[in-house]
mmCIF file of C-alpha atoms in Angstrom:
data_model
loop_
_atom_site.group_PDB
_atom_site.id
_atom_site.type_symbol
_atom_site.label_atom_id
_atom_site.label_comp_id
_atom_site.label_asym_id
_atom_site.label_seq_id
_atom_site.Cartn_x
_atom_site.Cartn_y
_atom_site.Cartn_z
ATOM 1 C CA MET A 2 0.000 0.000 0.000
ATOM 2 C CA ASN A 3 1.215 3.506 -0.880
ATOM 3 C CA ILE A 4 0.318 6.204 1.655
ATOM 4 C CA LEU A 5 0.598 9.945 1.134
ATOM 5 C CA TYR A 6 0.813 11.316 4.675
ATOM 6 C CA PHE A 7 0.413 14.910 5.856
ATOM 7 C CA GLY A 8 0.840 15.760 9.530
ATOM 8 C CA SER A 9 2.879 17.402 12.266
ATOM 9 C CA TYR A 10 5.471 14.635 12.681
ATOM 10 C CA CYS A 11 9.000 16.003 12.245
ATOM 11 C CA ASP A 12 12.569 15.329 13.331
ATOM 12 C CA LYS A 13 13.216 15.584 17.077
ATOM 13 C CA GLU A 14 15.608 18.526 16.810
ATOM 14 C CA TRP A 15 13.029 20.647 14.983
ATOM 15 C CA PHE A 16 10.261 19.586 17.383
ATOM 16 C CA SER A 17 12.386 20.630 20.382
ATOM 17 C CA LYS A 18 12.776 24.118 18.871
ATOM 18 C CA VAL A 19 9.036 24.408 18.274
ATOM 19 C CA ILE A 20 7.991 23.150 21.696
ATOM 20 C CA ASP A 21 10.573 25.237 23.574
ATOM 21 C CA LYS A 22 8.770 28.310 22.256
ATOM 22 C CA SER A 23 5.131 27.195 22.312
ATOM 23 C CA LYS A 24 5.203 25.041 25.500
ATOM 24 C CA SER A 25 1.921 23.558 24.314
ATOM 25 C CA PRO A 26 0.703 20.258 25.849
ATOM 26 C CA PHE A 27 -1.574 19.877 22.799
ATOM 27 C CA GLN A 28 1.449 19.847 20.479
ATOM 28 C CA VAL A 29 3.277 17.318 22.669
ATOM 29 C CA ALA A 30 0.260 15.004 22.649
ATOM 30 C CA GLN A 31 -0.188 15.330 18.869
ATOM 31 C CA TYR A 32 3.490 14.708 18.195
ATOM 32 C CA SER A 33 3.597 11.686 20.512
ATOM 33 C CA PHE A 34 0.589 10.175 18.747
ATOM 34 C CA GLU A 35 1.999 10.768 15.270
ATOM 35 C CA GLU A 36 5.416 9.420 16.255
ATOM 36 C CA ALA A 37 3.757 6.177 17.381
ATOM 37 C CA LEU A 38 1.675 6.095 14.197
ATOM 38 C CA ILE A 39 4.648 6.609 11.867
ATOM 39 C CA ASN A 40 6.788 4.093 13.763
ATOM 40 C CA GLY A 41 3.990 1.552 13.368
ATOM 41 C CA PHE A 42 3.779 2.087 9.612
ATOM 42 C CA ASN A 43 7.554 2.012 9.308
ATOM 43 C CA MET A 44 7.703 -1.483 10.819
ATOM 44 C CA LEU A 45 5.695 -2.903 7.912
ATOM 45 C CA ASN A 46 7.533 -3.935 4.748
ATOM 46 C CA ASP A 47 4.513 -3.599 2.440
ATOM 47 C CA ILE A 48 3.839 0.075 3.299
ATOM 48 C CA ASN A 49 5.404 2.815 1.172
ATOM 49 C CA LEU A 50 5.069 6.039 3.128
ATOM 50 C CA ASP A 51 5.422 9.457 1.496
ATOM 51 C CA LEU A 52 5.838 11.548 4.652
ATOM 52 C CA ASN A 53 5.138 15.303 4.688
ATOM 53 C CA TYR A 54 5.285 17.812 7.528
ATOM 54 C CA ILE A 55 2.982 20.847 7.844
ATOM 55 C CA PHE A 56 4.274 23.454 10.292
ATOM 56 C CA LEU A 57 1.446 25.386 11.943
ATOM 57 C CA GLU A 58 2.083 28.404 14.169
ATOM 58 C CA ASN A 59 0.955 32.006 14.690
ATOM 59 C CA TYR A 60 1.461 34.447 11.848
ATOM 60 C CA TYR A 61 4.798 36.240 11.695
ATOM 61 C CA PRO A 62 6.003 38.183 13.724
ATOM 62 C CA LYS A 63 4.195 36.420 16.617
ATOM 63 C CA GLY A 64 5.390 33.172 15.072
ATOM 64 C CA GLN A 65 9.080 32.426 14.684
ATOM 65 C CA PHE A 66 9.244 32.241 10.885
ATOM 66 C CA LEU A 67 8.162 34.444 7.990
ATOM 67 C CA TYR A 68 8.893 31.705 5.459
ATOM 68 C CA ILE A 69 9.772 28.039 5.635
ATOM 69 C CA LYS A 70 11.391 26.610 2.528
ATOM 70 C CA LYS A 71 10.878 23.134 1.210
ATOM 71 C CA GLN A 72 13.473 20.658 2.405
ATOM 72 C CA LYS A 73 13.931 16.920 2.848
ATOM 73 C CA LYS A 74 15.429 15.040 5.789
ATOM 74 C CA GLU A 75 16.083 11.388 6.473
ATOM 75 C CA ILE A 76 14.677 10.673 9.920
ATOM 76 C CA GLU A 77 14.597 6.888 10.070
ATOM 77 C CA LYS A 78 15.956 4.051 7.980
ATOM 78 C CA LYS A 79 14.179 4.112 4.582
ATOM 79 C CA LEU A 80 12.066 7.089 5.694
ATOM 80 C CA MET A 81 12.379 10.568 4.156
ATOM 81 C CA LEU A 82 10.446 13.549 5.480
ATOM 82 C CA THR A 83 9.478 16.537 3.308
ATOM 83 C CA TYR A 84 8.962 19.913 4.971
ATOM 84 C CA ILE A 85 6.189 21.694 3.078
ATOM 85 C CA PRO A 86 7.003 25.356 2.319
ATOM 86 C CA ILE A 87 4.923 28.026 4.081
ATOM 87 C CA ILE A 88 4.476 31.783 3.728
ATOM 88 C CA ASN A 89 3.514 32.734 7.277
ATOM 89 C CA LEU A 90 1.432 35.892 6.696
ATOM 90 C CA PRO A 91 -2.362 36.413 6.960
ATOM 91 C CA ILE A 92 -4.379 35.525 3.856
ATOM 92 C CA LEU A 93 -1.196 34.676 1.890
ATOM 93 C CA LYS A 94 -0.632 31.642 4.126
ATOM 94 C CA GLU A 95 -4.134 30.251 3.533
ATOM 95 C CA ILE A 96 -4.013 30.783 -0.233
ATOM 96 C CA TYR A 97 -0.500 29.332 -0.447
ATOM 97 C CA MET A 98 -1.485 26.250 1.593
ATOM 98 C CA VAL A 99 -4.459 25.517 -0.689
ATOM 99 C CA PHE A 100 -2.007 25.611 -3.610
ATOM 100 C CA GLN A 101 0.546 23.409 -1.791
ATOM 101 C CA GLY A 102 -2.125 20.868 -0.850
ATOM 102 C CA PHE A 103 -3.193 20.613 -4.491
ATOM 103 C CA LEU A 104 0.398 20.516 -5.799
ATOM 104 C CA PHE A 105 1.797 17.864 -3.422
ATOM 105 C CA THR A 106 -1.259 15.628 -3.825
ATOM 106 C CA SER A 107 -1.302 15.957 -7.620
ATOM 107 C CA LYS A 108 2.398 15.054 -7.973
ATOM 108 C CA TRP A 109 1.980 11.993 -5.779
ATOM 109 C CA ALA A 110 -1.198 10.895 -7.575
ATOM 110 C CA ILE A 111 0.480 11.178 -10.987
ATOM 111 C CA ASN A 112 3.517 9.189 -9.787
ATOM 112 C CA ASN A 113 1.231 6.480 -8.363
ATOM 113 C CA HIS A 114 -1.477 6.432 -11.037
ATOM 114 C CA LYS A 115 -0.869 2.746 -11.842
ATOM 115 C CA ASN A 116 -1.193 1.652 -8.208
ATOM 116 C CA ASN A 117 -4.720 0.809 -7.077
ATOM 117 C CA LYS A 118 -3.723 0.388 -3.440
ATOM 118 C CA LYS A 119 -3.062 3.981 -2.491
ATOM 119 C CA ILE A 120 -4.517 6.334 0.108
ATOM 120 C CA ILE A 121 -4.114 9.921 1.306
ATOM 121 C CA LEU A 122 -3.895 10.004 5.102
ATOM 122 C CA THR A 123 -3.939 13.203 7.163
ATOM 123 C CA SER A 124 -3.515 13.466 10.928
ATOM 124 C CA PHE A 125 -5.449 16.704 11.424
ATOM 125 C CA ASN A 126 -7.960 18.756 9.486
ATOM 126 C CA TYR A 127 -6.060 21.946 8.567
ATOM 127 C CA THR A 128 -8.716 23.405 6.294
ATOM 128 C CA PRO A 129 -6.724 25.402 3.666
ATOM 129 C CA PHE A 130 -4.337 22.524 2.986
ATOM 130 C CA ALA A 131 -7.159 19.957 3.173
ATOM 131 C CA LEU A 132 -9.112 21.958 0.570
ATOM 132 C CA GLY A 133 -6.207 21.717 -1.877
ATOM 133 C CA THR A 134 -5.839 18.004 -1.165
ATOM 134 C CA TYR A 135 -9.583 17.511 -1.665
ATOM 135 C CA LEU A 136 -9.525 19.208 -5.086
ATOM 136 C CA ALA A 137 -6.562 17.125 -6.267
ATOM 137 C CA SER A 138 -8.131 13.900 -4.986
ATOM 138 C CA LYS A 139 -11.237 14.588 -7.071
ATOM 139 C CA VAL A 140 -9.178 15.269 -10.200
ATOM 140 C CA PHE A 141 -7.078 12.113 -9.806
ATOM 141 C CA LYS A 142 -9.718 9.926 -8.093
ATOM 142 C CA CYS A 143 -7.784 9.191 -4.887
ATOM 143 C CA LYS A 144 -9.331 8.189 -1.549
ATOM 144 C CA ARG A 145 -8.771 10.316 1.554
ATOM 145 C CA VAL A 146 -8.881 9.362 5.243
ATOM 146 C CA ASN A 147 -8.483 11.815 8.105
ATOM 147 C CA ILE A 148 -7.525 11.118 11.722
ATOM 148 C CA PHE A 149 -9.560 13.314 14.076
ATOM 149 C CA THR A 150 -7.653 13.649 17.336
ATOM 150 C CA ASP A 151 -9.826 16.694 18.162
ATOM 151 C CA LEU A 152 -12.748 18.470 16.563
ATOM 152 C CA SER A 153 -11.783 21.447 14.416
ATOM 153 C CA SER A 154 -14.497 23.493 16.150
ATOM 154 C CA ASP A 155 -12.871 22.834 19.556
ATOM 155 C CA VAL A 156 -9.463 23.892 18.242
ATOM 156 C CA LEU A 157 -10.979 27.108 16.852
ATOM 157 C CA ASN A 158 -12.725 27.870 20.130
ATOM 158 C CA ARG A 159 -9.419 27.522 22.000
ATOM 159 C CA ARG A 160 -7.765 29.969 19.607
ATOM 160 C CA LYS A 161 -10.672 32.414 19.271
ATOM 161 C CA LYS A 162 -9.596 34.759 22.085
ATOM 162 C CA ASN A 163 -6.232 35.330 20.312
ATOM 163 C CA MET A 164 -7.777 35.947 16.882
ATOM 164 C CA SER A 165 -7.724 39.341 15.206
ATOM 165 C CA PHE A 166 -10.985 41.238 14.651
ATOM 166 C CA VAL A 167 -10.853 40.485 10.903
ATOM 167 C CA LYS A 168 -10.385 36.763 11.480
ATOM 168 C CA ARG A 169 -13.275 36.655 13.936
ATOM 169 C CA LEU A 170 -15.412 38.469 11.377
ATOM 170 C CA ILE A 171 -14.893 35.770 8.728
ATOM 171 C CA LEU A 172 -15.062 32.910 11.242
ATOM 172 C CA PRO A 173 -18.666 31.868 10.360
ATOM 173 C CA ILE A 174 -17.661 31.457 6.682
ATOM 174 C CA TYR A 175 -14.519 29.573 7.682
ATOM 175 C CA LYS A 176 -16.578 27.220 9.853
ATOM 176 C CA ARG A 177 -18.833 26.385 6.896
ATOM 177 C CA ILE A 178 -15.772 25.466 4.841
ATOM 178 C CA ILE A 179 -14.534 23.324 7.745
ATOM 179 C CA ARG A 180 -17.836 21.449 7.875
ATOM 180 C CA PHE A 181 -17.709 20.842 4.117
ATOM 181 C CA ILE A 182 -14.145 19.479 4.303
ATOM 182 C CA GLU A 183 -14.915 17.343 7.358
ATOM 183 C CA ARG A 184 -17.748 15.640 5.501
ATOM 184 C CA SER A 185 -15.745 15.135 2.309
ATOM 185 C CA TYR A 186 -13.412 12.368 3.504
ATOM 186 C CA ASP A 187 -13.854 8.795 2.315
ATOM 187 C CA GLY A 188 -13.064 7.372 5.757
ATOM 188 C CA TYR A 189 -12.621 8.518 9.339
ATOM 189 C CA ILE A 190 -10.254 7.454 12.095
ATOM 190 C CA LEU A 191 -11.668 8.901 15.307
ATOM 191 C CA PHE A 192 -10.544 9.162 18.924
ATOM 192 C CA THR A 193 -14.080 8.945 20.355
ATOM 193 C CA GLU A 194 -17.408 7.480 19.225
ATOM 194 C CA PRO A 195 -19.422 10.738 19.679
ATOM 195 C CA MET A 196 -17.096 12.474 17.182
ATOM 196 C CA ASN A 197 -18.788 10.476 14.444
ATOM 197 C CA GLU A 198 -22.071 12.347 14.892
ATOM 198 C CA ILE A 199 -20.315 15.652 14.175
ATOM 199 C CA VAL A 200 -17.799 14.939 11.409
ATOM 200 C CA ASN A 201 -19.461 12.016 9.640
ATOM 201 C CA PRO A 202 -23.207 12.725 9.247
ATOM 202 C CA LEU A 203 -23.153 10.947 5.880
ATOM 203 C CA ASP A 204 -22.315 7.689 7.683
ATOM 204 C CA LYS A 205 -19.175 6.820 5.763
ATOM 205 C CA PRO A 206 -16.794 4.101 7.065
ATOM 206 C CA TYR A 207 -15.089 4.920 10.358
ATOM 207 C CA ILE A 208 -13.066 3.355 13.142
ATOM 208 C CA ILE A 209 -12.439 4.348 16.782
ATOM 209 C CA ILE A 210 -8.876 4.002 18.112
ATOM 210 C CA GLU A 211 -8.654 6.544 21.055
ATOM 211 C CA GLY A 212 -4.980 7.035 20.200
ATOM 212 C CA ILE A 213 -1.761 5.018 20.163
ATOM 213 C CA TYR A 214 0.523 4.410 23.113
ATOM 214 C CA ASN A 215 3.962 5.657 22.115
ATOM 215 C CA ASN A 216 6.044 2.820 23.538
ATOM 216 C CA ASN A 217 9.339 4.661 24.034
ATOM 217 C CA LEU A 218 9.180 5.246 27.782
ATOM 218 C CA ASP A 219 11.256 3.631 30.528
ATOM 219 C CA LEU A 220 8.967 1.316 32.521
ATOM 220 C CA THR A 221 11.546 0.591 35.227
ATOM 221 C CA ASP A 222 10.123 0.991 38.742
ATOM 222 C CA VAL A 223 11.244 3.988 40.828
ATOM 223 C CA PRO A 224 10.870 4.707 44.581
ATOM 224 C CA LYS A 225 7.456 6.125 45.461
ATOM 225 C CA ARG A 226 6.758 9.524 47.048
ATOM 226 C CA SER A 227 3.633 10.673 48.865
ATOM 227 C CA ALA A 228 2.308 12.882 46.086
ATOM 228 C CA VAL A 229 -0.767 13.524 43.950
ATOM 229 C CA MET A 230 0.153 14.517 40.385
ATOM 230 C CA TYR A 231 -1.495 16.223 37.436
ATOM 231 C CA ALA A 232 0.256 16.723 34.072
ATOM 232 C CA GLY A 233 -1.155 18.514 31.050
ATOM 233 C CA THR A 234 -2.946 21.719 30.172
ATOM 234 C CA LEU A 235 -3.301 23.952 33.227
ATOM 235 C CA ALA A 236 -6.790 25.329 32.619
ATOM 236 C CA PHE A 237 -9.768 26.097 34.846
ATOM 237 C CA ASP A 238 -11.948 24.262 32.292
ATOM 238 C CA TYR A 239 -9.947 21.077 32.889
ATOM 239 C CA GLY A 240 -10.768 20.701 36.583
ATOM 240 C CA VAL A 241 -7.318 21.698 37.824
ATOM 241 C CA LYS A 242 -8.706 24.128 40.426
ATOM 242 C CA SER A 243 -10.882 21.316 41.828
ATOM 243 C CA ILE A 244 -7.750 19.185 42.200
ATOM 244 C CA ILE A 245 -5.953 21.988 44.062
ATOM 245 C CA ASP A 246 -8.955 22.649 46.343
ATOM 246 C CA ALA A 247 -9.377 18.932 47.091
ATOM 247 C CA PHE A 248 -5.674 18.596 47.922
ATOM 248 C CA LYS A 249 -5.770 21.603 50.279
ATOM 249 C CA SER A 250 -8.664 20.015 52.195
ATOM 250 C CA ILE A 251 -6.656 16.836 52.943
ATOM 251 C CA ASN A 252 -5.177 16.815 56.428
ATOM 252 C CA SER A 253 -1.604 15.672 55.788
ATOM 253 C CA ASP A 254 1.777 17.285 56.378
ATOM 254 C CA ASP A 255 3.651 14.877 54.081
ATOM 255 C CA LEU A 256 1.412 14.690 51.001
ATOM 256 C CA GLU A 257 2.471 16.896 48.084
ATOM 257 C CA LEU A 258 0.675 18.059 44.942
ATOM 258 C CA TRP A 259 2.795 18.032 41.756
ATOM 259 C CA LEU A 260 1.613 20.090 38.792
ATOM 260 C CA PHE A 261 3.236 19.847 35.339
ATOM 261 C CA GLY A 262 2.416 21.769 32.178
ATOM 262 C CA ASP A 263 1.381 25.215 31.044
ATOM 263 C CA GLY A 264 -1.821 27.160 30.508
ATOM 264 C CA ASP A 265 -3.979 30.037 31.678
ATOM 265 C CA MET A 266 -3.805 28.861 35.314
ATOM 266 C CA LYS A 267 -0.044 29.268 35.555
ATOM 267 C CA ASP A 268 -0.084 32.514 37.575
ATOM 268 C CA TYR A 269 -2.814 31.181 39.878
ATOM 269 C CA ILE A 270 -0.800 28.005 40.509
ATOM 270 C CA ILE A 271 2.343 29.984 41.313
ATOM 271 C CA GLU A 272 0.300 31.935 43.901
ATOM 272 C CA GLN A 273 -0.922 28.650 45.415
ATOM 273 C CA CYS A 274 2.674 27.400 45.657
ATOM 274 C CA GLU A 275 3.639 30.535 47.582
ATOM 275 C CA GLN A 276 0.777 29.950 50.037
ATOM 276 C CA ASP A 277 1.354 26.192 50.474
ATOM 277 C CA ASN A 278 4.853 24.662 50.392
ATOM 278 C CA ASN A 279 3.384 21.231 49.633
ATOM 279 C CA ILE A 280 2.083 22.397 46.236
ATOM 280 C CA LYS A 281 4.899 22.085 43.683
ATOM 281 C CA TYR A 282 4.816 23.557 40.186
ATOM 282 C CA PHE A 283 7.346 21.949 37.835
ATOM 283 C CA GLY A 284 6.466 23.878 34.687
ATOM 284 C CA PHE A 285 6.688 22.452 31.181
ATOM 285 C CA ARG A 286 9.057 19.453 31.137
ATOM 286 C CA PRO A 287 10.106 16.801 28.562
ATOM 287 C CA ARG A 288 7.810 13.794 28.234
ATOM 288 C CA ASP A 289 10.295 11.256 29.615
ATOM 289 C CA GLU A 290 10.923 13.415 32.713
ATOM 290 C CA VAL A 291 7.180 13.840 33.303
ATOM 291 C CA PHE A 292 6.739 10.072 33.034
ATOM 292 C CA TYR A 293 9.462 9.522 35.659
ATOM 293 C CA TYR A 294 7.399 11.585 38.109
ATOM 294 C CA GLU A 295 4.209 9.784 37.070
ATOM 295 C CA LYS A 296 5.837 6.534 38.197
ATOM 296 C CA LYS A 297 7.102 8.182 41.386
ATOM 297 C CA ALA A 298 3.767 9.704 42.480
ATOM 298 C CA SER A 299 1.228 7.922 44.702
ATOM 299 C CA VAL A 300 -1.837 9.078 42.753
ATOM 300 C CA LEU A 301 -2.356 10.483 39.235
ATOM 301 C CA ILE A 302 -5.443 12.551 38.534
ATOM 302 C CA ASN A 303 -7.416 14.061 35.648
ATOM 303 C CA VAL A 304 -10.917 15.268 36.525
ATOM 304 C CA ARG A 305 -12.586 17.084 33.642
ATOM 305 C CA ASN A 306 -16.230 18.011 34.140
ATOM 306 C CA PRO A 307 -18.415 15.302 32.504
ATOM 307 C CA LYS A 308 -21.078 17.955 31.844
ATOM 308 C CA ASP A 309 -18.749 19.886 29.532
ATOM 309 C CA LEU A 310 -19.630 19.099 25.922
ATOM 310 C CA TYR A 311 -16.005 18.887 24.721
ATOM 311 C CA THR A 312 -15.376 15.811 26.913
ATOM 312 C CA LYS A 313 -17.540 13.766 24.516
ATOM 313 C CA TYR A 314 -15.246 14.618 21.640
ATOM 314 C CA SER A 315 -11.788 14.189 23.133
ATOM 315 C CA PHE A 316 -9.861 11.291 24.610
ATOM 316 C CA PRO A 317 -7.518 12.656 27.325
ATOM 317 C CA SER A 318 -4.041 12.227 25.861
ATOM 318 C CA LYS A 319 -2.372 11.390 29.187
ATOM 319 C CA THR A 320 -4.609 8.347 29.758
ATOM 320 C CA PHE A 321 -2.222 5.856 28.126
ATOM 321 C CA GLU A 322 0.809 7.155 30.037
ATOM 322 C CA TYR A 323 -1.060 7.263 33.342
ATOM 323 C CA LEU A 324 -2.201 3.650 32.974
ATOM 324 C CA VAL A 325 1.205 2.387 31.799
ATOM 325 C CA SER A 326 2.953 4.073 34.736
ATOM 326 C CA GLY A 327 1.367 1.588 37.154
ATOM 327 C CA THR A 328 0.370 4.435 39.479
ATOM 328 C CA PRO A 329 -3.297 4.623 40.612
ATOM 329 C CA PHE A 330 -5.218 6.949 38.303
ATOM 330 C CA ILE A 331 -8.329 8.956 39.246
ATOM 331 C CA SER A 332 -10.641 10.260 36.516
ATOM 332 C CA THR A 333 -14.182 11.434 36.100
ATOM 333 C CA LYS A 334 -16.312 9.142 33.935
ATOM 334 C CA LEU A 335 -16.280 10.783 30.515
ATOM 335 C CA LYS A 336 -18.213 9.842 27.382
ATOM 336 C CA GLY A 337 -15.002 10.171 25.388
ATOM 337 C CA ILE A 338 -13.407 7.268 27.308
ATOM 338 C CA PRO A 339 -14.726 3.783 26.394
ATOM 339 C CA GLU A 340 -16.120 1.626 29.188
ATOM 340 C CA GLU A 341 -13.288 -0.945 29.017
ATOM 341 C CA TYR A 342 -10.832 1.600 30.460
ATOM 342 C CA TYR A 343 -12.785 1.927 33.688
ATOM 343 C CA ASN A 344 -11.703 -1.569 34.731
ATOM 344 C CA TYR A 345 -8.329 0.058 35.455
ATOM 345 C CA ILE A 346 -9.267 3.615 36.538
ATOM 346 C CA PHE A 347 -10.475 4.886 39.914
ATOM 347 C CA THR A 348 -13.498 7.076 39.131
ATOM 348 C CA VAL A 349 -15.357 10.034 40.575
ATOM 349 C CA ASN A 350 -18.690 11.254 39.256
ATOM 350 C CA SER A 351 -17.953 14.965 39.186
ATOM 351 C CA THR A 352 -15.388 17.659 39.930
ATOM 352 C CA ASP A 353 -16.839 18.119 43.409
ATOM 353 C CA THR A 354 -13.979 18.900 45.800
ATOM 354 C CA GLU A 355 -15.216 16.644 48.601
ATOM 355 C CA GLU A 356 -15.667 13.656 46.287
ATOM 356 C CA ILE A 357 -12.161 14.073 44.846
ATOM 357 C CA LYS A 358 -10.677 14.422 48.341
ATOM 358 C CA ASN A 359 -12.427 11.228 49.533
ATOM 359 C CA LYS A 360 -11.210 9.252 46.509
ATOM 360 C CA ILE A 361 -7.588 10.372 47.039
ATOM 361 C CA GLU A 362 -7.761 9.405 50.720
ATOM 362 C CA GLU A 363 -9.349 6.051 49.806
ATOM 363 C CA ILE A 364 -6.433 5.197 47.502
ATOM 364 C CA LEU A 365 -3.791 6.355 49.980
ATOM 365 C CA ALA A 366 -5.362 4.049 52.600
ATOM 366 C CA MET A 367 -5.290 0.956 50.352
ATOM 367 C CA LYS A 368 -2.698 -1.805 50.723
ATOM 368 C CA ARG A 369 0.388 -1.237 48.595
ATOM 369 C CA SER A 370 0.234 -4.822 47.263
ATOM 370 C CA GLU A 371 -3.309 -4.289 45.993
ATOM 371 C CA LEU A 372 -2.357 -1.058 44.224
ATOM 372 C CA ILE A 373 0.666 -2.713 42.571
ATOM 373 C CA LYS A 374 -1.524 -5.563 41.323
ATOM 374 C CA ARG A 375 -4.072 -3.169 39.873
ATOM 375 C CA GLY A 376 -1.342 -1.008 38.322
ATOM 376 C CA LEU A 377 0.231 -4.007 36.570
ATOM 377 C CA LYS A 378 -3.157 -4.973 35.115
ATOM 378 C CA ALA A 379 -3.563 -1.444 33.741
ATOM 379 C CA ARG A 380 -0.090 -1.536 32.187
ATOM 380 C CA LYS A 381 -0.692 -4.933 30.593
ATOM 381 C CA PHE A 382 -3.984 -3.684 29.128
ATOM 382 C CA ILE A 383 -2.279 -0.785 27.329
ATOM 383 C CA LEU A 384 0.713 -2.859 26.185
ATOM 384 C CA ARG A 385 -1.611 -5.587 24.896
ATOM 385 C CA GLU A 386 -4.302 -3.446 23.241
ATOM 386 C CA LYS A 387 -3.028 0.061 22.403
ATOM 387 C CA THR A 388 0.534 -0.156 21.053
ATOM 388 C CA SER A 389 1.673 0.874 17.560
ATOM 389 C CA GLU A 390 1.659 -2.719 16.317
ATOM 390 C CA VAL A 391 -1.929 -3.371 17.439
ATOM 391 C CA GLN A 392 -3.431 -0.044 16.397
ATOM 392 C CA ILE A 393 -1.688 0.079 13.006
ATOM 393 C CA GLU A 394 -2.990 -3.401 12.233
ATOM 394 C CA LYS A 395 -6.538 -2.110 12.909
ATOM 395 C CA ILE A 396 -5.962 0.946 10.699
ATOM 396 C CA ILE A 397 -4.525 -1.057 7.790
ATOM 397 C CA LYS A 398 -7.372 -3.575 7.990
ATOM 398 C CA PHE A 399 -9.900 -0.719 8.052
ATOM 399 C CA ILE A 400 -8.384 0.955 4.976
ATOM 400 C CA ASN A 401 -8.083 -2.289 3.015
ATOM 401 C CA CYS A 402 -11.562 -3.593 3.838
ATOM 402 C CA LYS A 403 -13.644 -0.404 4.012
ATOM 403 C CA ILE A 404 -11.942 2.252 1.869
ATOM 404 C CA LEU A 405 -9.971 0.738 -1.031
#
């Protein structure tokens, strides 16, 4: 099978530069997923992958670059990566990306016109580029599949407060184009079941995968500390304040709260650290360092409000890491998380401070041997069901049987 791939996977040196500036947990999660995806494809001898990187950032001069030129890099054995050129200015960028989407797709389609087993695979729905790809796919009769890790509407809502007046003015038109592109794919790879209602109203073939565990972390045991830990986006909408309030209500001199990441709560968290020495803010750290602390903590926690609509359409990216760490994991029951996961997760019904506090204290009071046993079961579940090998096999079978 020949696959034309467009996404945000790039070489590690470039990614480090990007993430050092943006400090975005969303970008880390997306990159980790795509790295696992590409590694899975690269393990298969019968997959020919044409790999292309789309760099998305704020317009210049808020963004780092005015222009990115086309270049090629070898990043793995037998794997070349093309960096798609970008003019990073308003309006020009969108027009240029439509053109690049059409050009790259057309060249690939012409070169592979004799091959019936070919597919265009994209890892996010960047509308201008996707529009160009769509037009070329219609001209050359190629099938397209998109991986929805998030809904485009959710991404736009997160960015809306930073948009210029002009961009907000044309947003309704842009959203209509997004909806058209979302419905134009031949197949859908989704992170949650409810996503299908939004992006696939025409009931085309789809598959749910939640994500892929990127199996490049050190699973060696480390000494435990008496600590509750949260890692990810530090936002009031993500239940982080409820975690802090629940922790402060626990009567313990030894227990610490570890907070990793970045977001609009950063200043508030720094204030909390100044008021309580047992609250520790670590900032934005590399994934392998964060995972070390996930193994070291006594409890991991992620309590988004189940009443918030977005929780239906997103699978929390830290779930795989939390479960693989072997550390007890507390979560609210979310519609975006399939029922099978709750065999391995300690649950609360809401972001109520008292309920969270009671669940933390319940886990801390449990026998260590019981927690180790449960943690090993959670790890085995992820390593058995959600690795690159397993998930790529599902994706390839889906494409072969339902799309081609």
